[in-house]
Coordinates of C-alpha atoms in Angstrom, one line a residue:
X684 CA 0.0 0.0 0.0
X685 CA 1.1 3.5 -0.6
X686 CA 1.4 6.2 2.1
X687 CA -1.9 7.7 1.1
X688 CA -3.8 4.5 1.4
X689 CA -2.3 4.0 4.9
X690 CA -3.3 7.4 5.9
X691 CA -7.0 6.8 5.0
X692 CA -7.3 4.2 7.8
X693 CA -6.3 6.9 10.4
X694 CA -9.1 9.3 9.4
X695 CA -11.6 7.6 11.6
X696 CA -9.7 7.3 14.9
X697 CA -10.7 5.3 18.0
X698 CA -8.3 5.9 20.9
X699 CA -5.7 7.1 18.4
X700 CA -5.9 4.1 16.1
X701 CA -7.9 3.2 12.9
X702 CA -11.5 2.1 13.5
X703 CA -10.6 -1.0 11.5
X704 CA -8.3 -2.1 14.3
X705 CA -11.4 -2.4 16.6
X706 CA -13.3 -4.4 14.0
X707 CA -10.5 -6.9 14.3
X708 CA -10.4 -6.3 18.1
X709 CA -14.0 -7.5 18.5
X710 CA -13.7 -10.3 15.9
X711 CA -10.7 -11.7 17.7
X712 CA -12.3 -11.2 21.0
X713 CA -15.2 -13.6 20.2
X714 CA -12.7 -16.1 18.6
X715 CA -10.6 -16.0 21.8
X716 CA -13.9 -16.3 23.9
X717 CA -14.6 -19.5 22.1
X718 CA -11.1 -20.9 22.1
X719 CA -10.2 -20.1 25.8
X720 CA -13.7 -21.0 27.0
X721 CA -13.5 -24.5 25.6
X722 CA -9.8 -24.9 26.4
X723 CA -10.4 -24.1 30.1
X724 CA -12.7 -27.1 30.3
X725 CA -10.7 -29.6 28.4
X726 CA -8.4 -31.0 31.1
X727 CA -11.2 -30.9 33.7
X728 CA -13.6 -32.7 31.3
X729 CA -11.1 -35.4 30.4
X730 CA -10.1 -36.1 34.1
X731 CA -13.6 -35.7 35.6
X732 CA -15.1 -39.0 36.7
X733 CA -17.7 -40.7 34.5
X734 CA -20.3 -40.1 37.2
X735 CA -19.6 -36.3 36.8
X736 CA -20.0 -36.5 33.1
X737 CA -16.3 -36.6 32.2
X738 CA -14.2 -39.3 30.7
X739 CA -12.3 -40.4 33.8
X740 CA -8.8 -40.2 32.3
X741 CA -5.5 -40.0 34.2
X742 CA -3.8 -36.7 34.2
X743 CA -0.9 -37.9 32.0
X744 CA -3.2 -38.8 29.1
X745 CA -5.2 -35.6 29.4
X746 CA -2.1 -33.5 29.4
X747 CA -0.7 -35.3 26.4
X748 CA -3.8 -34.9 24.3
X749 CA -4.1 -31.3 25.5
X750 CA -0.5 -30.5 24.5
X751 CA -1.0 -32.1 21.1
X752 CA -4.2 -30.2 20.5
X753 CA -2.9 -26.7 21.3
X754 CA 0.3 -27.6 19.4
X755 CA -1.6 -28.5 16.3
X756 CA -3.7 -25.4 16.6
X757 CA -0.6 -23.2 16.2
X758 CA 1.1 -25.6 13.8
X759 CA -1.9 -25.3 11.4
X760 CA -1.3 -21.6 11.1
X761 CA 1.4 -22.3 8.6
X762 CA -1.1 -24.0 6.3
X763 CA -3.6 -21.2 6.8
X764 CA -1.0 -18.5 6.3
X765 CA 0.2 -20.1 3.0
X766 CA -3.3 -20.4 1.5
X767 CA -4.2 -16.9 2.6
X768 CA -1.0 -15.4 1.1
X769 CA -1.1 -17.3 -2.1
X770 CA -4.6 -18.4 -2.9
X771 CA -7.7 -17.0 -1.1
X772 CA -6.5 -13.8 0.7
X773 CA -6.6 -12.9 4.4
X774 CA -10.4 -12.2 4.5
X775 CA -11.6 -15.5 3.1
X776 CA -9.2 -17.3 5.3
X777 CA -10.6 -15.7 8.4
X778 CA -14.2 -16.5 7.4
X779 CA -13.4 -20.1 6.5
X780 CA -11.5 -20.5 9.8
X781 CA -14.3 -18.9 11.9
X782 CA -16.9 -21.2 10.2
X783 CA -14.9 -24.3 10.9
X784 CA -14.5 -23.3 14.5
X785 CA -18.2 -22.6 14.9
X786 CA -18.9 -26.2 13.6
X787 CA -16.1 -27.5 15.9
X788 CA -17.7 -26.1 19.1
X789 CA -21.1 -27.3 18.0
X790 CA -19.7 -30.8 17.6
X791 CA -18.1 -30.8 21.0
X792 CA -21.4 -29.8 22.6
X793 CA -22.8 -33.1 21.6
X794 CA -20.2 -34.7 24.0
X795 CA -20.0 -38.2 22.3
X796 CA -16.5 -39.7 21.8
X797 CA -16.7 -39.2 18.0
X798 CA -18.1 -35.7 18.2
X799 CA -15.4 -34.5 20.7
X800 CA -12.5 -35.8 18.5
X801 CA -14.3 -34.3 15.4
X802 CA -14.7 -31.0 17.2
X803 CA -11.0 -30.9 18.1
X804 CA -10.0 -31.6 14.4
X805 CA -12.3 -28.8 13.2
X806 CA -11.0 -26.4 15.8
X807 CA -7.4 -27.2 14.8
X808 CA -8.0 -26.4 11.1
X809 CA -10.3 -23.4 11.9
X810 CA -7.6 -21.8 14.1
X811 CA -5.0 -22.4 11.4
X812 CA -7.0 -20.4 8.8
X813 CA -8.1 -17.7 11.3
X814 CA -5.2 -16.8 13.6
X815 CA -2.2 -15.8 11.4
X816 CA -4.4 -13.6 9.1
X817 CA -5.8 -11.3 11.7
X818 CA -2.3 -10.1 12.6
X819 CA -1.4 -9.9 8.9
X820 CA -4.2 -7.4 8.3
X821 CA -2.9 -5.3 11.2
X822 CA 0.6 -5.4 9.7
X823 CA -0.7 -4.1 6.4
X824 CA -2.8 -1.4 8.0
X825 CA 0.2 0.0 9.9
X826 CA 2.7 -0.6 7.1
X827 CA 3.7 3.1 7.0
X828 CA 3.2 3.8 10.7
X829 CA 5.7 1.4 12.3
X830 CA 5.9 3.7 15.4
X831 CA 2.3 2.9 16.1
X832 CA 2.6 -0.9 15.7
X833 CA 3.6 -1.8 19.3
X834 CA 0.7 0.1 20.7
X835 CA -1.7 -1.4 18.1
X836 CA -0.7 -4.9 18.8
X837 CA -0.9 -4.3 22.6
X838 CA -4.5 -2.9 22.2
X839 CA -5.3 -5.8 19.9
X840 CA -4.0 -8.1 22.6
X841 CA -6.3 -6.4 25.0
X842 CA -9.2 -7.6 22.8
X843 CA -7.7 -11.1 22.7
X844 CA -7.7 -11.2 26.5
X845 CA -11.1 -9.7 26.9
X846 CA -12.5 -12.6 24.9
X847 CA -10.3 -15.0 26.9
X848 CA -11.5 -13.5 30.2
X849 CA -15.2 -13.8 29.4
X850 CA -14.8 -17.2 27.7
X851 CA -13.1 -18.8 30.7
X852 CA -15.4 -17.0 33.2
X853 CA -18.7 -17.9 31.5
X854 CA -17.9 -21.1 29.6
X855 CA -15.9 -22.4 32.6
X856 CA -18.7 -21.6 35.0
X857 CA -21.4 -23.3 32.8
X858 CA -19.2 -26.3 32.2
X859 CA -18.3 -26.8 35.9
X860 CA -21.6 -25.8 37.5
X861 CA -24.3 -26.7 34.9
X862 CA -22.9 -29.2 32.4
X863 CA -20.0 -29.7 30.1
X864 CA -22.1 -29.4 26.9
X865 CA -23.3 -25.9 27.9
X866 CA -19.8 -24.6 28.3
X867 CA -18.7 -26.1 24.9
X868 CA -21.9 -24.9 23.2
X869 CA -21.7 -21.3 24.5
X870 CA -18.2 -21.1 22.9
X871 CA -19.7 -21.9 19.5
X872 CA -22.5 -19.3 19.7
X873 CA -20.1 -16.4 20.1
X874 CA -17.7 -17.7 17.4
X875 CA -20.7 -17.4 15.1
X876 CA -21.3 -13.8 16.2
X877 CA -17.7 -13.0 15.5
X878 CA -17.9 -14.5 12.0
X879 CA -20.9 -12.4 11.0
X880 CA -19.5 -9.2 12.5
X881 CA -16.3 -9.5 10.5
X882 CA -18.0 -10.4 7.2
X883 CA -20.3 -7.5 7.3
X884 CA -17.6 -5.0 8.3
X885 CA -14.8 -6.1 5.9
X886 CA -15.0 -3.1 3.6
X887 CA -13.5 -1.0 6.3
X888 CA -10.1 -2.6 5.4
X889 CA -10.1 -1.1 1.8
X890 CA -8.0 -3.5 -0.4
X891 CA -6.2 -5.2 2.4
X892 CA -6.7 -9.0 2.5
X893 CA -8.5 -9.4 -0.8
X894 CA -7.9 -12.6 -2.9
X895 CA -4.5 -12.2 -4.6
X896 CA -4.5 -11.6 -8.3
X897 CA -1.8 -11.1 -10.9
X898 CA -1.8 -7.4 -10.5
X899 CA -1.5 -7.5 -6.7
X900 CA 1.2 -10.1 -6.8
X901 CA 3.2 -8.0 -9.4
X902 CA 2.9 -4.9 -7.1
X903 CA 4.1 -6.9 -4.1
X904 CA 7.0 -8.2 -6.0
X905 CA 7.9 -4.8 -7.4
X906 CA 7.8 -3.3 -3.9
X907 CA 10.2 -6.0 -2.5
X908 CA 13.8 -5.2 -3.2
X909 CA 15.0 -8.5 -1.7
X910 CA 15.8 -11.3 -4.1
X911 CA 13.3 -14.1 -4.3
X912 CA 14.4 -17.6 -3.2
X913 CA 12.0 -20.3 -4.3
X914 CA 12.0 -23.7 -2.7
X915 CA 13.8 -26.2 -4.8
X916 CA 12.7 -29.8 -5.1
X917 CA 15.2 -31.2 -2.5
X918 CA 14.1 -28.5 0.0
X919 CA 10.4 -29.5 -0.5
X920 CA 11.3 -33.1 0.1
X921 CA 13.1 -32.2 3.3
X922 CA 10.1 -30.1 4.4
X923 CA 7.7 -33.0 3.5
X924 CA 9.7 -35.4 5.6
X925 CA 10.0 -33.0 8.5
X926 CA 6.3 -32.1 8.5
X927 CA 5.2 -35.7 8.1
X928 CA 7.4 -36.9 11.0
X929 CA 6.3 -34.0 13.2
X930 CA 2.6 -34.5 12.5
X931 CA 2.7 -38.2 13.1
X932 CA 4.6 -37.6 16.3
X933 CA 2.3 -34.9 17.7
X934 CA -0.7 -37.2 17.1
X935 CA 1.0 -40.5 18.0
X936 CA 2.3 -39.1 21.4
X937 CA -1.2 -39.0 23.0
X938 CA -2.6 -41.8 21.0
X939 CA 0.0 -44.3 22.1
X940 CA -0.6 -43.3 25.8
X941 CA -4.4 -43.3 25.6
X942 CA -4.5 -46.7 23.8
X943 CA -2.0 -48.3 26.2
X944 CA 0.5 -48.8 23.4
X945 CA -1.9 -50.5 21.0
X946 CA -1.7 -47.5 18.6
X947 CA 2.0 -46.6 18.0
X948 CA 3.1 -45.4 14.6
X949 CA 6.8 -45.5 15.5
X950 CA 6.8 -48.8 17.2
X951 CA 9.2 -50.1 14.6
X952 CA 11.8 -47.6 15.8
X953 CA 11.9 -49.3 19.2
X954 CA 10.9 -48.1 22.7
X955 CA 12.2 -44.5 22.0
X956 CA 10.5 -44.3 18.6
X957 CA 8.6 -41.1 19.4
X958 CA 11.8 -39.3 20.5
X959 CA 13.7 -40.5 17.5
X960 CA 11.0 -39.2 15.1
X961 CA 10.7 -35.8 16.6
X962 CA 14.4 -35.2 16.9
X963 CA 14.9 -36.2 13.3
X964 CA 12.1 -33.8 12.2
X965 CA 13.6 -30.9 14.2
X966 CA 17.1 -31.6 13.0
X967 CA 16.0 -31.5 9.3
X968 CA 14.0 -28.3 9.9
X969 CA 16.9 -26.5 11.6
X970 CA 19.4 -27.6 8.9
X971 CA 17.0 -26.3 6.2
X972 CA 16.4 -23.1 8.0
X973 CA 20.2 -22.5 8.4
X974 CA 20.6 -23.1 4.6
X975 CA 17.7 -20.8 3.7
X976 CA 19.2 -18.0 5.7
X977 CA 22.3 -18.0 3.7
X978 CA 20.3 -17.3 0.5
X979 CA 19.1 -13.9 1.5
X980 CA 20.8 -10.5 1.3
X981 CA 22.9 -9.7 4.4
X982 CA 20.5 -7.3 6.0
X983 CA 17.4 -9.5 5.4
X984 CA 19.4 -12.5 6.7
X985 CA 20.4 -10.8 9.9
X986 CA 16.9 -9.6 10.6
X987 CA 15.6 -13.2 10.0
X988 CA 18.2 -14.5 12.4
X989 CA 16.9 -12.0 15.0
X990 CA 13.4 -13.3 14.5
X991 CA 14.6 -16.8 14.9
X992 CA 16.3 -16.0 18.2
X993 CA 13.1 -14.5 19.6
X994 CA 11.2 -17.5 18.3
X995 CA 13.6 -19.7 20.3
X996 CA 12.9 -17.8 23.5
X997 CA 9.2 -17.9 22.7
X998 CA 9.2 -21.7 22.8
X999 CA 10.4 -21.7 26.5
X1000 CA 8.0 -18.9 27.4
X1001 CA 4.9 -20.7 26.2
X1002 CA 6.0 -24.1 27.5
X1003 CA 6.0 -22.6 31.0
X1004 CA 3.3 -20.0 30.6
X1005 CA 0.8 -22.6 29.3
X1006 CA 0.8 -24.5 32.6
X1007 CA -2.2 -22.3 33.3
X1008 CA -4.8 -24.7 31.8
X1009 CA -2.7 -27.7 32.7
X1010 CA -0.6 -28.1 35.9
X1011 CA -1.8 -24.8 37.4
X1012 CA -5.5 -25.9 36.9
X1013 CA -4.7 -29.2 38.5
X1014 CA -3.1 -27.3 41.4
X1015 CA -6.2 -25.1 41.7
X1016 CA -8.5 -28.1 41.6
X1017 CA -6.7 -30.5 43.9
X1018 CA -4.2 -28.6 46.0
X1019 CA -5.8 -25.2 46.6
X1020 CA -8.3 -24.3 49.3
X1021 CA -11.2 -23.0 47.2
X1022 CA -13.9 -23.0 49.9
X1023 CA -14.6 -19.5 51.3
X1024 CA -16.8 -19.0 54.4
X1025 CA -18.4 -16.1 56.1
X1026 CA -16.8 -12.7 55.4
X1027 CA -14.3 -14.2 52.9
X1028 CA -17.2 -15.6 50.9
X1029 CA -18.8 -12.2 50.8
X1030 CA -15.5 -10.5 49.9
X1031 CA -15.1 -12.9 47.0
X1032 CA -18.6 -12.5 45.7
X1033 CA -18.2 -8.7 45.8
X1034 CA -14.8 -8.8 44.1
X1035 CA -16.0 -11.3 41.5
X1036 CA -18.9 -9.1 40.7
X1037 CA -16.6 -6.1 40.2
X1038 CA -14.1 -7.9 38.0
X1039 CA -17.0 -9.2 35.9
X1040 CA -18.9 -6.0 35.5
X1041 CA -16.0 -3.5 35.2
X1042 CA -14.3 -5.2 32.2
X1043 CA -17.7 -5.4 30.6
X1044 CA -18.2 -1.7 31.1
X1045 CA -14.8 -0.9 29.7
X1046 CA -15.2 -3.1 26.6
X1047 CA -18.8 -1.8 26.1
X1048 CA -17.3 1.7 26.2
X1049 CA -14.8 0.8 23.5
X1050 CA -17.7 -0.7 21.5
X1051 CA -19.6 2.7 21.9
X1052 CA -16.5 4.6 20.6
X1053 CA -16.3 2.3 17.6
X1054 CA -20.1 2.7 17.0
X1055 CA -19.7 6.5 16.7
X1056 CA -17.2 6.0 13.9
X1057 CA -18.7 3.1 12.0
X1058 CA -22.4 2.7 12.7
X1059 CA -23.4 4.8 9.7
X1060 CA -21.6 2.6 7.2
X1061 CA -21.8 -0.8 9.0
X1062 CA -25.1 -0.7 10.9
X1063 CA -26.0 -4.4 10.6
X1064 CA -22.6 -5.5 11.8
X1065 CA -22.8 -3.2 14.8
X1066 CA -26.3 -4.4 15.6
X1067 CA -25.1 -8.0 15.6
X1068 CA -22.1 -7.0 17.8
X1069 CA -24.4 -5.1 20.2
X1070 CA -26.8 -8.1 20.4
X1071 CA -23.9 -10.3 21.4
X1072 CA -23.0 -7.9 24.2
X1073 CA -26.6 -7.9 25.4
X1074 CA -26.4 -11.7 25.7
X1075 CA -23.0 -11.5 27.5
X1076 CA -24.4 -9.0 30.0
X1077 CA -27.4 -11.3 30.6
X1078 CA -25.4 -14.4 31.2
X1079 CA -22.9 -12.5 33.4
X1080 CA -25.7 -11.1 35.6
X1081 CA -27.4 -14.5 35.8
X1082 CA -24.1 -16.1 36.9
X1083 CA -23.5 -13.5 39.7
X1084 CA -27.1 -13.7 41.0
X1085 CA -26.8 -17.5 41.1
X1086 CA -23.6 -17.3 43.0
X1087 CA -25.1 -15.0 45.6
X1088 CA -28.1 -17.3 45.9
X1089 CA -26.0 -20.4 46.2
X1090 CA -23.9 -18.7 48.9
X1091 CA -27.0 -17.9 50.9
X1092 CA -26.9 -14.2 50.5
X1093 CA -30.0 -14.3 48.2
X1094 CA -33.1 -16.3 48.7
X1095 CA -36.4 -16.9 47.0
X1096 CA -39.4 -15.6 48.9
X1097 CA -42.9 -15.8 47.4
X1098 CA -41.4 -16.3 44.0
X1099 CA -39.5 -13.0 44.2
X1100 CA -35.7 -12.6 44.6
X1101 CA -34.9 -10.6 47.7
X1102 CA -31.5 -9.5 49.1
X1103 CA -31.2 -10.6 52.7
X1104 CA -29.6 -8.4 55.2
X1105 CA -26.0 -9.5 55.8
X1106 CA -26.6 -9.6 59.5
X1107 CA -29.1 -12.4 59.1
X1108 CA -26.8 -14.5 57.0
X1109 CA -25.0 -16.9 59.4
X1110 CA -22.4 -18.5 57.2
X1111 CA -22.3 -17.5 53.5
X1112 CA -20.3 -20.2 51.7
X1113 CA -18.7 -20.1 48.2
X1114 CA -16.7 -22.7 46.3
X1115 CA -14.5 -20.9 43.8
X1116 CA -14.4 -22.7 40.4
X1117 CA -11.0 -24.1 39.5
X1118 CA -11.3 -22.4 36.1
X1119 CA -11.8 -19.0 37.8
X1120 CA -8.1 -18.5 38.5
X1121 CA -7.3 -18.6 34.7
X1122 CA -9.5 -15.5 34.3
X1123 CA -7.0 -13.5 36.3
X1124 CA -4.5 -13.5 33.4
X1125 CA -7.0 -11.9 31.1
X1126 CA -8.3 -9.6 33.8
X1127 CA -4.8 -8.3 34.4
X1128 CA -4.2 -8.0 30.7
X1129 CA -7.3 -5.8 30.3
X1130 CA -6.2 -3.6 33.2
X1131 CA -2.5 -3.4 32.3
X1132 CA -2.4 -3.4 28.5
X1133 CA -3.0 0.3 28.1
X1134 CA -0.1 1.1 30.5
X1135 CA 2.3 -1.2 28.7
X1136 CA 1.1 0.3 25.3
X1137 CA 2.0 3.8 26.5
X1138 CA 5.4 2.5 27.9
X1139 CA 6.3 1.0 24.5
X1140 CA 5.4 4.3 22.7
X1141 CA 7.5 6.4 25.2
X1142 CA 11.1 7.3 25.2
X1143 CA 11.7 4.7 27.9
X1144 CA 10.8 1.9 25.4
X1145 CA 13.3 -1.0 26.2
X1146 CA 15.1 -2.9 23.5
X1147 CA 13.7 -6.2 22.2
X1148 CA 16.0 -8.3 24.3
X1149 CA 15.4 -6.4 27.5
X1150 CA 11.7 -6.8 27.0
X1151 CA 12.1 -10.5 26.6
X1152 CA 14.5 -10.7 29.6
X1153 CA 12.0 -8.8 31.8
X1154 CA 9.2 -11.1 30.6
X1155 CA 11.1 -14.3 31.3
X1156 CA 12.1 -13.0 34.8
X1157 CA 8.5 -12.2 35.6
X1158 CA 7.5 -15.7 34.4
X1159 CA 10.1 -17.2 36.8
X1160 CA 8.9 -15.0 39.6
X1161 CA 5.4 -16.3 39.1
X1162 CA 6.5 -19.9 39.2
X1163 CA 8.6 -19.2 42.3
X1164 CA 5.4 -18.0 44.0
X1165 CA 3.5 -21.2 43.4
X1166 CA 6.7 -23.2 44.3
X1167 CA 6.8 -21.4 47.7
X1168 CA 3.1 -22.0 48.1
X1169 CA 3.5 -25.8 47.4
X1170 CA 6.5 -26.2 49.7
X1171 CA 4.5 -27.7 52.5
X1172 CA 2.9 -30.4 50.3
X1173 CA 4.5 -33.8 51.0
X1174 CA 5.6 -36.0 48.0
X1175 CA 2.8 -38.2 46.8
X1176 CA 0.0 -36.1 48.4
X1177 CA -3.2 -36.1 46.3
X1178 CA -4.8 -33.2 47.9
X1179 CA -3.9 -30.1 49.9
X1180 CA -5.4 -26.7 51.1
X1181 CA -2.8 -24.1 49.9
X1182 CA -3.9 -20.5 50.1
X1183 CA -5.4 -18.9 46.9
X1184 CA -3.0 -15.9 47.2
X1185 CA -0.2 -17.9 45.6
X1186 CA -2.2 -18.6 42.4
X1187 CA -3.3 -14.9 42.3
X1188 CA 0.3 -13.8 42.4
X1189 CA 1.3 -16.3 39.7
X1190 CA -1.2 -14.9 37.3
X1191 CA -0.2 -11.3 38.1
X1192 CA 3.5 -11.8 37.4
X1193 CA 2.8 -14.1 34.4
X1194 CA 0.5 -11.5 32.9
X1195 CA 3.1 -8.8 33.1
X1196 CA 5.6 -11.2 31.6
X1197 CA 3.2 -12.0 28.8
X1198 CA 2.7 -8.3 28.0
X1199 CA 6.5 -8.0 27.6
X1200 CA 6.7 -10.9 25.2
X1201 CA 3.7 -12.0 23.3
X1202 CA 2.2 -8.9 21.5
X1203 CA 5.7 -7.4 21.2
X1204 CA 7.0 -10.5 19.5
X1205 CA 4.3 -10.3 16.9
X1206 CA 5.1 -6.7 16.3
X1207 CA 8.8 -7.5 15.7
X1208 CA 7.9 -10.2 13.2
X1209 CA 5.9 -7.6 11.2
X1210 CA 8.8 -5.1 11.3
X1211 CA 11.7 -7.3 10.6
X1212 CA 10.2 -9.6 7.8
X1213 CA 9.9 -8.5 4.1
X1214 CA 6.3 -7.9 3.1
X1215 CA 6.0 -10.9 0.7
X1216 CA 7.0 -13.2 3.5
X1217 CA 4.8 -11.8 6.3
X1218 CA 2.0 -14.4 6.4
X1219 CA 4.5 -17.3 6.0
X1220 CA 6.8 -15.9 8.8
X1221 CA 3.8 -15.4 11.1
X1222 CA 3.2 -19.1 10.4
X1223 CA 6.8 -19.9 11.3
X1224 CA 6.4 -17.9 14.5
X1225 CA 3.4 -19.9 15.4
X1226 CA 5.4 -23.0 14.7
X1227 CA 7.6 -21.9 17.6
X1228 CA 4.5 -21.3 19.7
X1229 CA 3.3 -24.8 18.7
X1230 CA 6.5 -26.4 20.0
X1231 CA 6.1 -24.5 23.2
X1232 CA 2.5 -25.6 23.6
X1233 CA 3.4 -29.2 23.1
X1234 CA 6.3 -28.6 25.6
X1235 CA 3.7 -27.4 28.1
X1236 CA 1.8 -30.7 27.6
X1237 CA 5.0 -32.7 28.2
X1238 CA 5.7 -30.8 31.4
X1239 CA 2.1 -31.4 32.5
X1240 CA 2.4 -35.1 31.7
X1241 CA 5.2 -35.4 34.3
X1242 CA 3.7 -33.5 37.1
X1243 CA 2.4 -36.6 39.0
X1244 CA 5.7 -38.4 38.5
X1245 CA 7.7 -35.5 39.9
X1246 CA 5.2 -34.7 42.6
X1247 CA 5.3 -38.4 43.8
X1248 CA 9.1 -38.5 43.9
X1249 CA 10.2 -35.0 44.9
X1250 CA 7.0 -33.0 45.7
X1251 CA 5.0 -30.4 43.8
X1252 CA 7.3 -27.6 44.9
X1253 CA 10.2 -29.2 43.1
X1254 CA 8.3 -29.3 39.8
X1255 CA 7.6 -25.6 39.9
X1256 CA 11.1 -24.7 41.0
X1257 CA 12.4 -26.4 37.9
X1258 CA 10.2 -24.2 35.7
X1259 CA 11.4 -21.2 37.7
X1260 CA 15.1 -22.0 37.0
X1261 CA 14.5 -22.5 33.3
X1262 CA 12.7 -19.1 33.1
X1263 CA 15.6 -17.3 34.8
X1264 CA 18.2 -18.9 32.5
X1265 CA 16.3 -17.8 29.4
X1266 CA 16.0 -14.3 30.8
X1267 CA 19.7 -14.0 31.4
X1268 CA 20.4 -15.4 27.9
X1269 CA 18.1 -12.7 26.3
X1270 CA 19.8 -9.9 28.2
X1271 CA 23.3 -11.1 27.5
X1272 CA 22.6 -11.4 23.8
X1273 CA 21.2 -7.9 23.7
X1274 CA 24.1 -6.2 21.9
X1275 CA 24.4 -8.9 19.3
X1276 CA 20.6 -9.0 18.4
X1277 CA 20.4 -5.2 18.4
X1278 CA 23.0 -5.1 15.7
X1279 CA 21.2 -7.8 13.7
X1280 CA 17.9 -5.8 13.8
X1281 CA 19.5 -2.8 12.0
X1282 CA 17.8 -0.1 13.9
X1283 CA 14.3 -1.7 14.2
X1284 CA 12.7 -1.0 17.6

């Protein structure tokens, strides 16, 4: 796009950014609502007893399937990024992905064995088409305003986490308190709303994201001064072998555990067949990547090396951060005192009401600001969006009233709901849902994202490596908190009553670490990578995230083994040490990476 076409997006500003950013903001919000809402229930559903409607799996099997699922979700972005970039365009990719995810959530709501697995498959491919192309549209929109990108991605990340917050809060509540199918089904409803809203508002993006044609491809090639490096036949063979081994491994890892060894694709390689397969795949990929880097111009090559370094750190970040729906959820469910009585029950109910209503007010205010700029031209889309918010408000209020009633603060009298005087309530009692703690991450994101956005746009904006170093240190500090909290749990203990404050601290520090790494990482990819490679490199970035996600599953698989032998505290201290080592590596490498980035901040 030219400078003029970029300027047109900034004519209708919302909080200093194009109104189109907030169309993406709300579309992504509903997609994250559905993704995180379903994900928060997955481990609990698999490990819940059959009597409670679950599948009664051991934690190791549940963590293995969970790790493979989230890994495949991010791995599939490479496929979606390629088709969007070369064949169907960003917009159609988003619509196709959103539709597949809607069908996936609907399938999971049926709750049969076949429908759950089918739903997971649909969600994997749906996310693959959807996720990389949202950020690609932002990259194009801010192409000539690089100084605004960090702030844009951080605000966008606020929308991501608004969806995650309400998804975990409401889908998690319905799944735990009402029924698993209600939680899975609600996720699909709002994915459908997000699809409609995006489709009806897409003209706000001008020519961005349309299906590629000969003219647009020619313009892109003409604007790219870097030489083209097509994949030769031998490189495609290496890619095919690496991808095939990787896919078989990520599927075979949980399948072999769940089936008790009856299903094992790599049995012919011996007892360590899975390890041999994935190490071979990674070795081939790394060798090919190193060769490809030598084929670009010096500046481009060095920028891509910088991206690769950040992707390497990202693997460790997500492998530890994503203990949230895994080992930290297990910790919340089995080792945390979640029963609050008397005044503490009342305090929780009041605080929970505030953290539910206030974010809704903030996001509704953002919605209102967008309406003022876009309602005239996109009335139907805005009506659909406002309808979805009316439903969210209704479910949130119903949930809060139900909690007060269950705790004994509210009662039914003559068919009318009356608030009892607190003095007459002897012992209000509340059981905090295990999924509730995961909402804290998103709550803190919503609260802190604007502050971090301003920090990145100020003269005190740290370098990339320092941001990563701070993020990894905060990640380690969070894990240290839960390690300290678990220090009194004896090896082999199946239950405990650790204070909730430790989990609250974990999510506070992890959130600040996430704000230093995740949205900033996406921004650096968009700045350092040539335009014609942007969708593909976002896919490569999500490959690193996929490895991290599967790593999180592998960590989670071993929590019982480590806890039985050394205790839970030991497990979390190991993750703390890994985080600190990666933080120091990032800081030490700062001068080298800064040079490779050639002035990009």
